[in-house]
PDB file of N, CA and C in Angstrom:
ATOM      1  N   MET A 132      -2.974  28.847   7.435  1.00 49.00           N
ATOM      2  CA  MET A 132      -3.330  27.906   7.201  1.00 49.00           C
ATOM      3  C   MET A 132      -4.341  26.848   6.965  1.00 49.00           C
ATOM      4  N   ASP A 133      -5.047  27.547   6.299  1.00 64.00           N
ATOM      5  CA  ASP A 133      -6.321  27.083   5.939  1.00 64.00           C
ATOM      6  C   ASP A 133      -5.956  26.772   4.491  1.00 64.00           C
ATOM      7  N   THR A 134      -4.670  27.826   3.898  1.00 72.00           N
ATOM      8  CA  THR A 134      -4.106  27.122   2.517  1.00 72.00           C
ATOM      9  C   THR A 134      -3.459  26.226   2.474  1.00 72.00           C
ATOM     10  N   THR A 135      -2.990  25.907   3.562  1.00 72.00           N
ATOM     11  CA  THR A 135      -1.883  24.549   3.669  1.00 72.00           C
ATOM     12  C   THR A 135      -2.591  23.389   3.649  1.00 72.00           C
ATOM     13  N   PHE A 136      -3.764  23.726   4.494  1.00 73.00           N
ATOM     14  CA  PHE A 136      -4.389  22.226   4.399  1.00 73.00           C
ATOM     15  C   PHE A 136      -4.927  22.244   2.814  1.00 73.00           C
ATOM     16  N   GLN A 137      -5.607  22.814   2.557  1.00 82.00           N
ATOM     17  CA  GLN A 137      -6.210  22.924   1.314  1.00 82.00           C
ATOM     18  C   GLN A 137      -5.510  22.468   0.174  1.00 82.00           C
ATOM     19  N   ARG A 138      -3.635  22.925   0.196  1.00 81.00           N
ATOM     20  CA  ARG A 138      -3.122  22.243  -0.800  1.00 81.00           C
ATOM     21  C   ARG A 138      -2.826  20.841  -0.634  1.00 81.00           C
ATOM     22  N   THR A 139      -2.351  20.476   1.007  1.00 88.00           N
ATOM     23  CA  THR A 139      -2.770  18.960   1.268  1.00 88.00           C
ATOM     24  C   THR A 139      -3.092  18.136   0.741  1.00 88.00           C
ATOM     25  N   ASP A 140      -4.769  18.459   1.120  1.00 91.00           N
ATOM     26  CA  ASP A 140      -5.850  17.757   0.574  1.00 91.00           C
ATOM     27  C   ASP A 140      -5.914  17.611  -1.020  1.00 91.00           C
ATOM     28  N   ALA A 141      -5.745  18.364  -1.954  1.00 93.00           N
ATOM     29  CA  ALA A 141      -5.378  18.913  -2.932  1.00 93.00           C
ATOM     30  C   ALA A 141      -4.301  17.649  -3.558  1.00 93.00           C
ATOM     31  N   ILE A 142      -3.122  17.803  -2.449  1.00 95.00           N
ATOM     32  CA  ILE A 142      -2.086  16.921  -3.559  1.00 95.00           C
ATOM     33  C   ILE A 142      -2.465  14.991  -2.831  1.00 95.00           C
ATOM     34  N   LEU A 143      -3.110  15.218  -1.931  1.00 96.00           N
ATOM     35  CA  LEU A 143      -3.634  13.688  -1.582  1.00 96.00           C
ATOM     36  C   LEU A 143      -4.641  13.131  -2.750  1.00 96.00           C
ATOM     37  N   GLN A 144      -5.790  14.093  -2.972  1.00 96.00           N
ATOM     38  CA  GLN A 144      -6.335  13.896  -3.853  1.00 96.00           C
ATOM     39  C   GLN A 144      -5.765  13.190  -5.006  1.00 96.00           C
ATOM     40  N   GLN A 145      -4.994  13.883  -5.431  1.00 97.00           N
ATOM     41  CA  GLN A 145      -4.018  13.635  -6.886  1.00 97.00           C
ATOM     42  C   GLN A 145      -3.515  12.370  -7.012  1.00 97.00           C
ATOM     43  N   ALA A 146      -2.592  11.992  -4.982  1.00 97.00           N
ATOM     44  CA  ALA A 146      -2.116  10.776  -5.386  1.00 97.00           C
ATOM     45  C   ALA A 146      -3.475   9.685  -5.060  1.00 97.00           C
ATOM     46  N   ASP A 147      -4.102  10.404  -4.513  1.00 97.00           N
ATOM     47  CA  ASP A 147      -5.498   8.540  -4.682  1.00 97.00           C
ATOM     48  C   ASP A 147      -5.947   8.290  -5.943  1.00 97.00           C
ATOM     49  N   ARG A 148      -5.573   9.987  -6.978  1.00 97.00           N
ATOM     50  CA  ARG A 148      -6.453   9.599  -8.314  1.00 97.00           C
ATOM     51  C   ARG A 148      -4.695   7.943  -8.716  1.00 97.00           C
ATOM     52  N   ILE A 149      -3.830   8.932  -8.571  1.00 98.00           N
ATOM     53  CA  ILE A 149      -2.636   7.601  -8.998  1.00 98.00           C
ATOM     54  C   ILE A 149      -2.952   6.350  -8.147  1.00 98.00           C
ATOM     55  N   ALA A 150      -3.370   6.185  -7.377  1.00 98.00           N
ATOM     56  CA  ALA A 150      -3.295   5.059  -6.626  1.00 98.00           C
ATOM     57  C   ALA A 150      -4.296   3.748  -7.424  1.00 98.00           C
ATOM     58  N   GLU A 151      -5.341   4.882  -7.595  1.00 97.00           N
ATOM     59  CA  GLU A 151      -6.498   4.170  -7.695  1.00 97.00           C
ATOM     60  C   GLU A 151      -6.473   3.062  -9.016  1.00 97.00           C
ATOM     61  N   ALA A 152      -5.446   3.969 -10.249  1.00 97.00           N
ATOM     62  CA  ALA A 152      -5.413   3.014 -11.400  1.00 97.00           C
ATOM     63  C   ALA A 152      -4.606   2.192 -11.079  1.00 97.00           C
ATOM     64  N   LEU A 153      -3.542   2.181 -10.008  1.00 97.00           N
ATOM     65  CA  LEU A 153      -2.783   0.877  -9.775  1.00 97.00           C
ATOM     66  C   LEU A 153      -3.275  -0.329  -9.195  1.00 97.00           C
ATOM     67  N   ARG A 154      -4.679   0.210  -7.924  1.00 97.00           N
ATOM     68  CA  ARG A 154      -5.516  -0.688  -7.506  1.00 97.00           C
ATOM     69  C   ARG A 154      -6.574  -1.439  -8.537  1.00 97.00           C
ATOM     70  N   ARG A 155      -6.280  -0.713  -9.779  1.00 96.00           N
ATOM     71  CA  ARG A 155      -7.878  -1.850 -10.284  1.00 96.00           C
ATOM     72  C   ARG A 155      -6.790  -2.541 -11.426  1.00 96.00           C
ATOM     73  N   GLU A 156      -5.282  -2.644 -11.815  1.00 96.00           N
ATOM     74  CA  GLU A 156      -4.415  -3.256 -12.214  1.00 96.00           C
ATOM     75  C   GLU A 156      -4.948  -4.727 -11.230  1.00 96.00           C
ATOM     76  N   PRO A 157      -4.493  -6.166 -12.372  1.00 95.00           N
ATOM     77  CA  PRO A 157      -4.605  -7.056 -11.742  1.00 95.00           C
ATOM     78  C   PRO A 157      -2.979  -7.331 -10.729  1.00 95.00           C
ATOM     79  N   TYR A 158      -3.476  -7.872  -9.354  1.00 94.00           N
ATOM     80  CA  TYR A 158      -2.370  -8.285  -9.209  1.00 94.00           C
ATOM     81  C   TYR A 158      -1.563  -9.719  -9.473  1.00 94.00           C
ATOM     82  N   SER A 159      -0.564  -9.587  -9.197  1.00 93.00           N
ATOM     83  CA  SER A 159       0.216 -10.781  -9.557  1.00 93.00           C
ATOM     84  C   SER A 159       1.406 -10.636  -8.797  1.00 93.00           C
ATOM     85  N   LEU A 160       1.862 -12.336  -7.746  1.00 89.00           N
ATOM     86  CA  LEU A 160       2.588 -12.153  -7.293  1.00 89.00           C
ATOM     87  C   LEU A 160       4.063 -11.934  -7.533  1.00 89.00           C
ATOM     88  N   LEU A 161       4.482 -12.842  -9.298  1.00 91.00           N
ATOM     89  CA  LEU A 161       5.433 -12.724  -9.648  1.00 91.00           C
ATOM     90  C   LEU A 161       6.247 -11.141 -10.719  1.00 91.00           C
ATOM     91  N   THR A 162       4.432 -10.824 -11.500  1.00 94.00           N
ATOM     92  CA  THR A 162       4.926  -9.738 -12.070  1.00 94.00           C
ATOM     93  C   THR A 162       4.130  -8.249 -11.846  1.00 94.00           C
ATOM     94  N   ASN A 163       3.476  -8.120 -10.767  1.00 95.00           N
ATOM     95  CA  ASN A 163       2.427  -6.859 -10.367  1.00 95.00           C
ATOM     96  C   ASN A 163       2.250  -7.092  -8.729  1.00 95.00           C
ATOM     97  N   ASP A 164       3.649  -7.129  -8.130  1.00 96.00           N
ATOM     98  CA  ASP A 164       2.885  -7.176  -6.790  1.00 96.00           C
ATOM     99  C   ASP A 164       2.756  -5.846  -6.165  1.00 96.00           C
ATOM    100  N   CYS A 165       2.871  -5.953  -4.524  1.00 96.00           N
ATOM    101  CA  CYS A 165       2.704  -4.497  -3.520  1.00 96.00           C
ATOM    102  C   CYS A 165       3.918  -4.185  -4.120  1.00 96.00           C
ATOM    103  N   ILE A 166       5.087  -4.799  -4.236  1.00 97.00           N
ATOM    104  CA  ILE A 166       6.631  -3.625  -4.075  1.00 97.00           C
ATOM    105  C   ILE A 166       6.557  -3.281  -5.039  1.00 97.00           C
ATOM    106  N   THR A 167       6.453  -3.859  -6.569  1.00 97.00           N
ATOM    107  CA  THR A 167       5.986  -3.078  -8.000  1.00 97.00           C
ATOM    108  C   THR A 167       5.382  -2.268  -8.149  1.00 97.00           C
ATOM    109  N   LYS A 168       3.759  -2.337  -7.757  1.00 98.00           N
ATOM    110  CA  LYS A 168       2.892  -1.103  -7.536  1.00 98.00           C
ATOM    111  C   LYS A 168       3.569   0.063  -6.815  1.00 98.00           C
ATOM    112  N   SER A 169       3.530   0.238  -5.801  1.00 98.00           N
ATOM    113  CA  SER A 169       4.579   1.217  -5.061  1.00 98.00           C
ATOM    114  C   SER A 169       5.527   2.147  -5.574  1.00 98.00           C
ATOM    115  N   VAL A 170       6.378   1.116  -6.431  1.00 98.00           N
ATOM    116  CA  VAL A 170       7.908   2.044  -7.086  1.00 98.00           C
ATOM    117  C   VAL A 170       7.214   3.233  -8.304  1.00 98.00           C
ATOM    118  N   ARG A 171       6.163   2.024  -8.859  1.00 98.00           N
ATOM    119  CA  ARG A 171       5.126   2.560  -9.970  1.00 98.00           C
ATOM    120  C   ARG A 171       4.395   3.479  -9.499  1.00 98.00           C
ATOM    121  N   PHE A 172       4.178   3.518  -7.974  1.00 98.00           N
ATOM    122  CA  PHE A 172       3.496   4.387  -7.469  1.00 98.00           C
ATOM    123  C   PHE A 172       3.984   5.848  -7.422  1.00 98.00           C
ATOM    124  N   VAL A 173       5.133   5.690  -6.473  1.00 98.00           N
ATOM    125  CA  VAL A 173       5.726   6.772  -6.270  1.00 98.00           C
ATOM    126  C   VAL A 173       6.477   7.620  -7.328  1.00 98.00           C
ATOM    127  N   ARG A 174       6.976   6.948  -8.504  1.00 98.00           N
ATOM    128  CA  ARG A 174       7.640   7.828  -9.720  1.00 98.00           C
ATOM    129  C   ARG A 174       6.102   8.109 -10.528  1.00 98.00           C
ATOM    130  N   ALA A 175       4.502   7.718 -10.503  1.00 98.00           N
ATOM    131  CA  ALA A 175       4.261   8.758 -11.106  1.00 98.00           C
ATOM    132  C   ALA A 175       3.914  10.085 -10.286  1.00 98.00           C
ATOM    133  N   CYS A 176       3.738   9.401  -8.789  1.00 98.00           N
ATOM    134  CA  CYS A 176       3.706  11.277  -7.937  1.00 98.00           C
ATOM    135  C   CYS A 176       4.980  11.451  -8.216  1.00 98.00           C
ATOM    136  N   ARG A 177       6.011  11.338  -7.988  1.00 97.00           N
ATOM    137  CA  ARG A 177       7.098  12.306  -8.607  1.00 97.00           C
ATOM    138  C   ARG A 177       7.181  13.150  -9.977  1.00 97.00           C
ATOM    139  N   ARG A 178       6.634  12.392 -11.113  1.00 97.00           N
ATOM    140  CA  ARG A 178       6.479  13.089 -11.748  1.00 97.00           C
ATOM    141  C   ARG A 178       5.445  14.133 -12.135  1.00 97.00           C
ATOM    142  N   CYS A 179       4.879  13.987 -10.865  1.00 96.00           N
ATOM    143  CA  CYS A 179       3.278  14.747 -10.933  1.00 96.00           C
ATOM    144  C   CYS A 179       3.508  15.730 -10.202  1.00 96.00           C
ATOM    145  N   GLY A 180       5.165  16.168  -9.381  1.00 96.00           N
ATOM    146  CA  GLY A 180       5.452  16.940  -8.026  1.00 96.00           C
ATOM    147  C   GLY A 180       4.994  16.590  -7.022  1.00 96.00           C
ATOM    148  N   ILE A 181       4.744  15.295  -6.591  1.00 97.00           N
ATOM    149  CA  ILE A 181       4.175  15.050  -5.215  1.00 97.00           C
ATOM    150  C   ILE A 181       5.244  14.335  -4.618  1.00 97.00           C
ATOM    151  N   LYS A 182       6.283  14.888  -3.495  1.00 97.00           N
ATOM    152  CA  LYS A 182       6.902  13.920  -2.365  1.00 97.00           C
ATOM    153  C   LYS A 182       6.442  12.654  -2.197  1.00 97.00           C
ATOM    154  N   ALA A 183       6.247  11.354  -2.689  1.00 98.00           N
ATOM    155  CA  ALA A 183       5.782  10.508  -2.377  1.00 98.00           C
ATOM    156  C   ALA A 183       7.281   9.427  -1.941  1.00 98.00           C
ATOM    157  N   HIS A 184       6.976   8.095  -1.154  1.00 98.00           N
ATOM    158  CA  HIS A 184       7.718   7.464  -0.695  1.00 98.00           C
ATOM    159  C   HIS A 184       7.415   6.376  -0.697  1.00 98.00           C
ATOM    160  N   VAL A 185       7.947   4.807  -1.272  1.00 98.00           N
ATOM    161  CA  VAL A 185       8.174   3.763  -0.386  1.00 98.00           C
ATOM    162  C   VAL A 185       8.053   3.309   0.915  1.00 98.00           C
ATOM    163  N   VAL A 186       7.324   2.315   1.300  1.00 98.00           N
ATOM    164  CA  VAL A 186       7.606   2.025   2.387  1.00 98.00           C
ATOM    165  C   VAL A 186       7.170   0.237   2.480  1.00 98.00           C
ATOM    166  N   LEU A 187       8.507   0.000   3.104  1.00 98.00           N
ATOM    167  CA  LEU A 187       8.703  -1.332   2.501  1.00 98.00           C
ATOM    168  C   LEU A 187       8.629  -1.961   4.507  1.00 98.00           C
ATOM    169  N   THR A 188       7.800  -3.060   4.349  1.00 97.00           N
ATOM    170  CA  THR A 188       7.833  -3.717   5.950  1.00 97.00           C
ATOM    171  C   THR A 188       7.910  -4.857   6.296  1.00 97.00           C
ATOM    172  N   VAL A 189       7.939  -5.719   7.327  1.00 98.00           N
ATOM    173  CA  VAL A 189       8.149  -6.487   7.608  1.00 98.00           C
ATOM    174  C   VAL A 189       6.492  -6.503   8.640  1.00 98.00           C
ATOM    175  N   GLY A 190       5.889  -7.330   8.680  1.00 97.00           N
ATOM    176  CA  GLY A 190       4.877  -7.088   9.858  1.00 97.00           C
ATOM    177  C   GLY A 190       3.877  -8.422   9.534  1.00 97.00           C
ATOM    178  N   ARG A 191       2.750  -8.106  10.523  1.00 97.00           N
ATOM    179  CA  ARG A 191       2.203  -9.408  10.829  1.00 97.00           C
ATOM    180  C   ARG A 191       0.668  -9.494  10.518  1.00 97.00           C
ATOM    181  N   SER A 192       0.239 -10.262  10.183  1.00 96.00           N
ATOM    182  CA  SER A 192      -1.578 -10.297  10.034  1.00 96.00           C
ATOM    183  C   SER A 192      -2.225 -11.085  10.216  1.00 96.00           C
ATOM    184  N   GLN A 193      -3.422 -11.217   9.733  1.00 94.00           N
ATOM    185  CA  GLN A 193      -4.263 -12.650  10.013  1.00 94.00           C
ATOM    186  C   GLN A 193      -4.223 -12.997   8.544  1.00 94.00           C
ATOM    187  N   ALA A 194      -4.051 -14.267   8.556  1.00 94.00           N
ATOM    188  CA  ALA A 194      -4.291 -15.250   7.557  1.00 94.00           C
ATOM    189  C   ALA A 194      -4.751 -16.388   7.482  1.00 94.00           C
ATOM    190  N   CYS A 195      -5.370 -16.498   6.957  1.00 92.00           N
ATOM    191  CA  CYS A 195      -6.195 -18.473   6.273  1.00 92.00           C
ATOM    192  C   CYS A 195      -5.747 -19.463   5.297  1.00 92.00           C
ATOM    193  N   PRO A 196      -4.209 -19.766   5.245  1.00 86.00           N
ATOM    194  CA  PRO A 196      -4.004 -20.623   4.335  1.00 86.00           C
ATOM    195  C   PRO A 196      -5.396 -21.791   3.708  1.00 86.00           C
ATOM    196  N   PRO A 197      -4.873 -21.671   2.958  1.00 82.00           N
ATOM    197  CA  PRO A 197      -5.932 -22.413   2.019  1.00 82.00           C
ATOM    198  C   PRO A 197      -6.298 -24.266   2.443  1.00 82.00           C
ATOM    199  N   LEU A 198      -5.228 -24.844   3.075  1.00 83.00           N
ATOM    200  CA  LEU A 198      -5.459 -26.198   3.498  1.00 83.00           C
ATOM    201  C   LEU A 198      -5.720 -26.132   4.919  1.00 83.00           C
ATOM    202  N   LEU A 199      -5.526 -24.947   5.785  1.00 81.00           N
ATOM    203  CA  LEU A 199      -5.535 -25.402   6.861  1.00 81.00           C
ATOM    204  C   LEU A 199      -7.008 -24.798   8.073  1.00 81.00           C
ATOM    205  N   HIS A 200      -7.886 -23.814   6.832  1.00 82.00           N
ATOM    206  CA  HIS A 200      -8.693 -23.507   7.362  1.00 82.00           C
ATOM    207  C   HIS A 200      -9.595 -23.223   8.627  1.00 82.00           C
ATOM    208  N   ARG A 201      -8.399 -22.006   9.310  1.00 90.00           N
ATOM    209  CA  ARG A 201      -8.564 -21.568  10.169  1.00 90.00           C
ATOM    210  C   ARG A 201      -7.550 -20.263  10.052  1.00 90.00           C
ATOM    211  N   ARG A 202      -7.631 -19.320  10.987  1.00 91.00           N
ATOM    212  CA  ARG A 202      -7.304 -17.605  10.698  1.00 91.00           C
ATOM    213  C   ARG A 202      -5.515 -18.385  11.897  1.00 91.00           C
ATOM    214  N   ILE A 203      -4.703 -17.807  11.392  1.00 94.00           N
ATOM    215  CA  ILE A 203      -3.574 -17.483  11.970  1.00 94.00           C
ATOM    216  C   ILE A 203      -2.849 -16.584  11.634  1.00 94.00           C
ATOM    217  N   THR A 204      -1.515 -16.125  12.842  1.00 95.00           N
ATOM    218  CA  THR A 204      -1.341 -14.918  12.748  1.00 95.00           C
ATOM    219  C   THR A 204       0.136 -15.165  12.199  1.00 95.00           C
ATOM    220  N   MET A 205       0.661 -14.492  10.878  1.00 94.00           N
ATOM    221  CA  MET A 205       2.004 -15.127   9.945  1.00 94.00           C
ATOM    222  C   MET A 205       2.809 -13.665   9.727  1.00 94.00           C
ATOM    223  N   PRO A 206       3.829 -14.044   9.875  1.00 96.00           N
ATOM    224  CA  PRO A 206       4.833 -12.811   8.961  1.00 96.00           C
ATOM    225  C   PRO A 206       4.246 -12.368   8.077  1.00 96.00           C
ATOM    226  N   VAL A 207       4.842 -11.520   7.312  1.00 95.00           N
ATOM    227  CA  VAL A 207       4.293 -10.751   6.354  1.00 95.00           C
ATOM    228  C   VAL A 207       5.151  -9.503   5.349  1.00 95.00           C
ATOM    229  N   VAL A 208       5.661  -9.609   4.528  1.00 96.00           N
ATOM    230  CA  VAL A 208       6.080  -8.238   3.273  1.00 96.00           C
ATOM    231  C   VAL A 208       5.470  -8.028   2.810  1.00 96.00           C
ATOM    232  N   HIS A 209       5.776  -6.483   2.886  1.00 97.00           N
ATOM    233  CA  HIS A 209       4.735  -5.700   2.019  1.00 97.00           C
ATOM    234  C   HIS A 209       4.995  -4.065   2.035  1.00 97.00           C
ATOM    235  N   ALA A 210       4.220  -3.815   0.570  1.00 98.00           N
ATOM    236  CA  ALA A 210       4.572  -2.185   0.894  1.00 98.00           C
ATOM    237  C   ALA A 210       3.854  -1.279   0.486  1.00 98.00           C
ATOM    238  N   TRP A 211       4.026  -0.087   0.985  1.00 98.00           N
ATOM    239  CA  TRP A 211       2.785   0.594  -0.062  1.00 98.00           C
ATOM    240  C   TRP A 211       3.508   2.062  -0.354  1.00 98.00           C
ATOM    241  N   GLY A 212       2.743   2.616  -0.561  1.00 98.00           N
ATOM    242  CA  GLY A 212       3.239   4.178  -1.113  1.00 98.00           C
ATOM    243  C   GLY A 212       2.675   5.049   0.143  1.00 98.00           C
ATOM    244  N   GLU A 213       3.471   6.694   0.217  1.00 98.00           N
ATOM    245  CA  GLU A 213       3.585   7.268   1.745  1.00 98.00           C
ATOM    246  C   GLU A 213       3.487   8.556   0.939  1.00 98.00           C
ATOM    247  N   VAL A 214       2.095   9.729   0.684  1.00 97.00           N
ATOM    248  CA  VAL A 214       2.268  10.881   0.771  1.00 97.00           C
ATOM    249  C   VAL A 214       2.314  11.373   1.876  1.00 97.00           C
ATOM    250  N   GLU A 215       2.603  12.755   2.354  1.00 94.00           N
ATOM    251  CA  GLU A 215       2.322  13.530   3.435  1.00 94.00           C
ATOM    252  C   GLU A 215       2.021  12.850   4.774  1.00 94.00           C
ATOM    253  N   GLY A 216       2.745  11.594   5.300  1.00 94.00           N
ATOM    254  CA  GLY A 216       2.546  10.570   6.385  1.00 94.00           C
ATOM    255  C   GLY A 216       1.605  10.064   6.026  1.00 94.00           C
ATOM    256  N   VAL A 217       0.644  10.056   5.209  1.00 96.00           N
ATOM    257  CA  VAL A 217      -0.096   8.751   4.697  1.00 96.00           C
ATOM    258  C   VAL A 217      -0.129   7.654   4.067  1.00 96.00           C
ATOM    259  N   ARG A 218      -0.341   6.717   4.657  1.00 97.00           N
ATOM    260  CA  ARG A 218      -0.406   5.120   3.918  1.00 97.00           C
ATOM    261  C   ARG A 218      -1.235   5.274   2.291  1.00 97.00           C
ATOM    262  N   MET A 219      -0.702   4.801   1.501  1.00 97.00           N
ATOM    263  CA  MET A 219      -1.186   4.998   0.327  1.00 97.00           C
ATOM    264  C   MET A 219      -1.648   3.483  -0.730  1.00 97.00           C
ATOM    265  N   GLU A 220      -2.505   2.565   0.404  1.00 97.00           N
ATOM    266  CA  GLU A 220      -2.467   1.375  -0.365  1.00 97.00           C
ATOM    267  C   GLU A 220      -2.555   0.855  -1.837  1.00 97.00           C
ATOM    268  N   VAL A 221      -1.728   0.288  -2.809  1.00 97.00           N
ATOM    269  CA  VAL A 221      -2.042   0.465  -4.189  1.00 97.00           C
ATOM    270  C   VAL A 221      -1.898  -0.527  -4.570  1.00 97.00           C
ATOM    271  N   SER A 222      -2.124  -2.345  -3.360  1.00 95.00           N
ATOM    272  CA  SER A 222      -1.613  -3.336  -4.330  1.00 95.00           C
ATOM    273  C   SER A 222      -3.167  -4.159  -5.008  1.00 95.00           C
ATOM    274  N   ARG A 223      -4.056  -3.880  -4.169  1.00 95.00           N
ATOM    275  CA  ARG A 223      -5.510  -4.108  -4.517  1.00 95.00           C
ATOM    276  C   ARG A 223      -5.756  -3.539  -4.547  1.00 95.00           C
ATOM    277  N   PRO A 224      -7.653  -4.004  -4.525  1.00 94.00           N
ATOM    278  CA  PRO A 224      -8.550  -2.568  -4.514  1.00 94.00           C
ATOM    279  C   PRO A 224      -8.965  -2.704  -3.634  1.00 94.00           C
ATOM    280  N   LEU A 225      -9.577  -1.563  -2.416  1.00 92.00           N
ATOM    281  CA  LEU A 225      -9.036  -1.214  -1.097  1.00 92.00           C
ATOM    282  C   LEU A 225     -10.423  -1.955  -0.099  1.00 92.00           C
ATOM    283  N   GLY A 226     -10.013  -3.014   0.534  1.00 91.00           N
ATOM    284  CA  GLY A 226     -10.887  -3.657   1.130  1.00 91.00           C
ATOM    285  C   GLY A 226     -10.310  -4.920   0.764  1.00 91.00           C
ATOM    286  N   ALA A 227     -10.315  -5.579  -0.407  1.00 93.00           N
ATOM    287  CA  ALA A 227      -9.823  -6.550  -1.025  1.00 93.00           C
ATOM    288  C   ALA A 227      -8.741  -7.697  -0.143  1.00 93.00           C
ATOM    289  N   SER A 228      -9.104  -8.782  -0.429  1.00 90.00           N
ATOM    290  CA  SER A 228      -8.238  -9.794   0.453  1.00 90.00           C
ATOM    291  C   SER A 228      -7.611 -10.404  -1.049  1.00 90.00           C
ATOM    292  N   GLY A 229      -6.589 -10.877  -0.580  1.00 88.00           N
ATOM    293  CA  GLY A 229      -5.777 -11.924  -1.212  1.00 88.00           C
ATOM    294  C   GLY A 229      -5.940 -13.578  -1.077  1.00 88.00           C
ATOM    295  N   MET A 230      -5.546 -14.011  -1.786  1.00 84.00           N
ATOM    296  CA  MET A 230      -5.590 -15.927  -1.742  1.00 84.00           C
ATOM    297  C   MET A 230      -5.996 -16.141  -0.545  1.00 84.00           C
ATOM    298  N   TRP A 231      -4.761 -15.772   0.344  1.00 90.00           N
ATOM    299  CA  TRP A 231      -4.759 -15.678   2.026  1.00 90.00           C
ATOM    300  C   TRP A 231      -5.799 -15.475   3.102  1.00 90.00           C
ATOM    301  N   GLY A 232      -6.620 -14.437   2.310  1.00 91.00           N
ATOM    302  CA  GLY A 232      -7.397 -13.878   3.084  1.00 91.00           C
ATOM    303  C   GLY A 232      -6.420 -12.498   3.597  1.00 91.00           C
ATOM    304  N   ILE A 233      -5.683 -12.221   3.648  1.00 94.00           N
ATOM    305  CA  ILE A 233      -5.148 -10.682   3.860  1.00 94.00           C
ATOM    306  C   ILE A 233      -5.354 -10.062   3.034  1.00 94.00           C
ATOM    307  N   VAL A 234      -6.236  -8.703   4.346  1.00 94.00           N
ATOM    308  CA  VAL A 234      -6.428  -7.376   3.515  1.00 94.00           C
ATOM    309  C   VAL A 234      -5.287  -6.276   3.758  1.00 94.00           C
ATOM    310  N   PRO A 235      -4.490  -6.032   2.925  1.00 95.00           N
ATOM    311  CA  PRO A 235      -3.170  -5.438   2.535  1.00 95.00           C
ATOM    312  C   PRO A 235      -3.199  -4.043   3.972  1.00 95.00           C
ATOM    313  N   ARG A 236      -4.247  -3.461   4.018  1.00 94.00           N
ATOM    314  CA  ARG A 236      -4.705  -2.462   4.947  1.00 94.00           C
ATOM    315  C   ARG A 236      -4.013  -2.482   6.957  1.00 94.00           C
ATOM    316  N   ASP A 237      -4.987  -4.168   6.771  1.00 94.00           N
ATOM    317  CA  ASP A 237      -5.197  -4.356   8.022  1.00 94.00           C
ATOM    318  C   ASP A 237      -3.002  -5.170   8.365  1.00 94.00           C
ATOM    319  N   ILE A 238      -2.986  -5.094   7.698  1.00 96.00           N
ATOM    320  CA  ILE A 238      -1.254  -5.460   7.678  1.00 96.00           C
ATOM    321  C   ILE A 238      -0.983  -4.833   8.927  1.00 96.00           C
ATOM    322  N   GLN A 239       0.115  -5.034  10.662  1.00 96.00           N
ATOM    323  CA  GLN A 239       0.560  -4.282  11.337  1.00 96.00           C
ATOM    324  C   GLN A 239       2.052  -3.881  11.286  1.00 96.00           C
ATOM    325  N   PRO A 240       2.744  -3.202  10.579  1.00 96.00           N
ATOM    326  CA  PRO A 240       4.020  -3.169  10.662  1.00 96.00           C
ATOM    327  C   PRO A 240       5.003  -3.461  11.753  1.00 96.00           C
ATOM    328  N   MET A 241       5.680  -3.931  12.300  1.00 96.00           N
ATOM    329  CA  MET A 241       7.102  -4.696  13.308  1.00 96.00           C
ATOM    330  C   MET A 241       7.906  -3.864  12.958  1.00 96.00           C
ATOM    331  N   TRP A 242       8.300  -3.867  11.812  1.00 97.00           N
ATOM    332  CA  TRP A 242       9.949  -2.992  11.393  1.00 97.00           C
ATOM    333  C   TRP A 242       9.554  -2.347   9.974  1.00 97.00           C
ATOM    334  N   ARG A 243      10.041  -1.559   9.580  1.00 95.00           N
ATOM    335  CA  ARG A 243       9.455  -0.724   8.077  1.00 95.00           C
ATOM    336  C   ARG A 243      11.241   0.022   7.839  1.00 95.00           C
ATOM    337  N   VAL A 244      11.080   0.281   6.572  1.00 97.00           N
ATOM    338  CA  VAL A 244      12.079   1.625   5.629  1.00 97.00           C
ATOM    339  C   VAL A 244      11.127   1.948   4.688  1.00 97.00           C
ATOM    340  N   ARG A 245      11.499   3.065   4.636  1.00 96.00           N
ATOM    341  CA  ARG A 245      11.221   4.172   3.873  1.00 96.00           C
ATOM    342  C   ARG A 245      12.130   4.473   2.988  1.00 96.00           C
ATOM    343  N   PHE A 246      11.896   4.725   1.923  1.00 93.00           N
ATOM    344  CA  PHE A 246      12.752   5.413   0.973  1.00 93.00           C
ATOM    345  C   PHE A 246      12.504   5.732  -0.473  1.00 93.00           C
TER     346      PHE A 246
END
């Protein structure tokens, strides 16, 4: 059982290295968004022999629209990669927020599709 844990840990470390390279790329809503980066992440993982999935979700998150100047809960569409059941955010550096103050890891899925 210990070897299974070590193998899973090694897979997650390798997947995290792939994810980190994508996180460092500039985010662009039109050309390099969370969906595009998640698909690229899964393809790179599969090339390395890692079983990975894209998770597309409609969720909710706290946002601060620029003209409103207060936080509101709003629906968002988001995607991430999943390896060994672990959510791997690739859209932005971990903990970084977008223009509306949404941190990707804080998005709470309401509906999701894995493919």
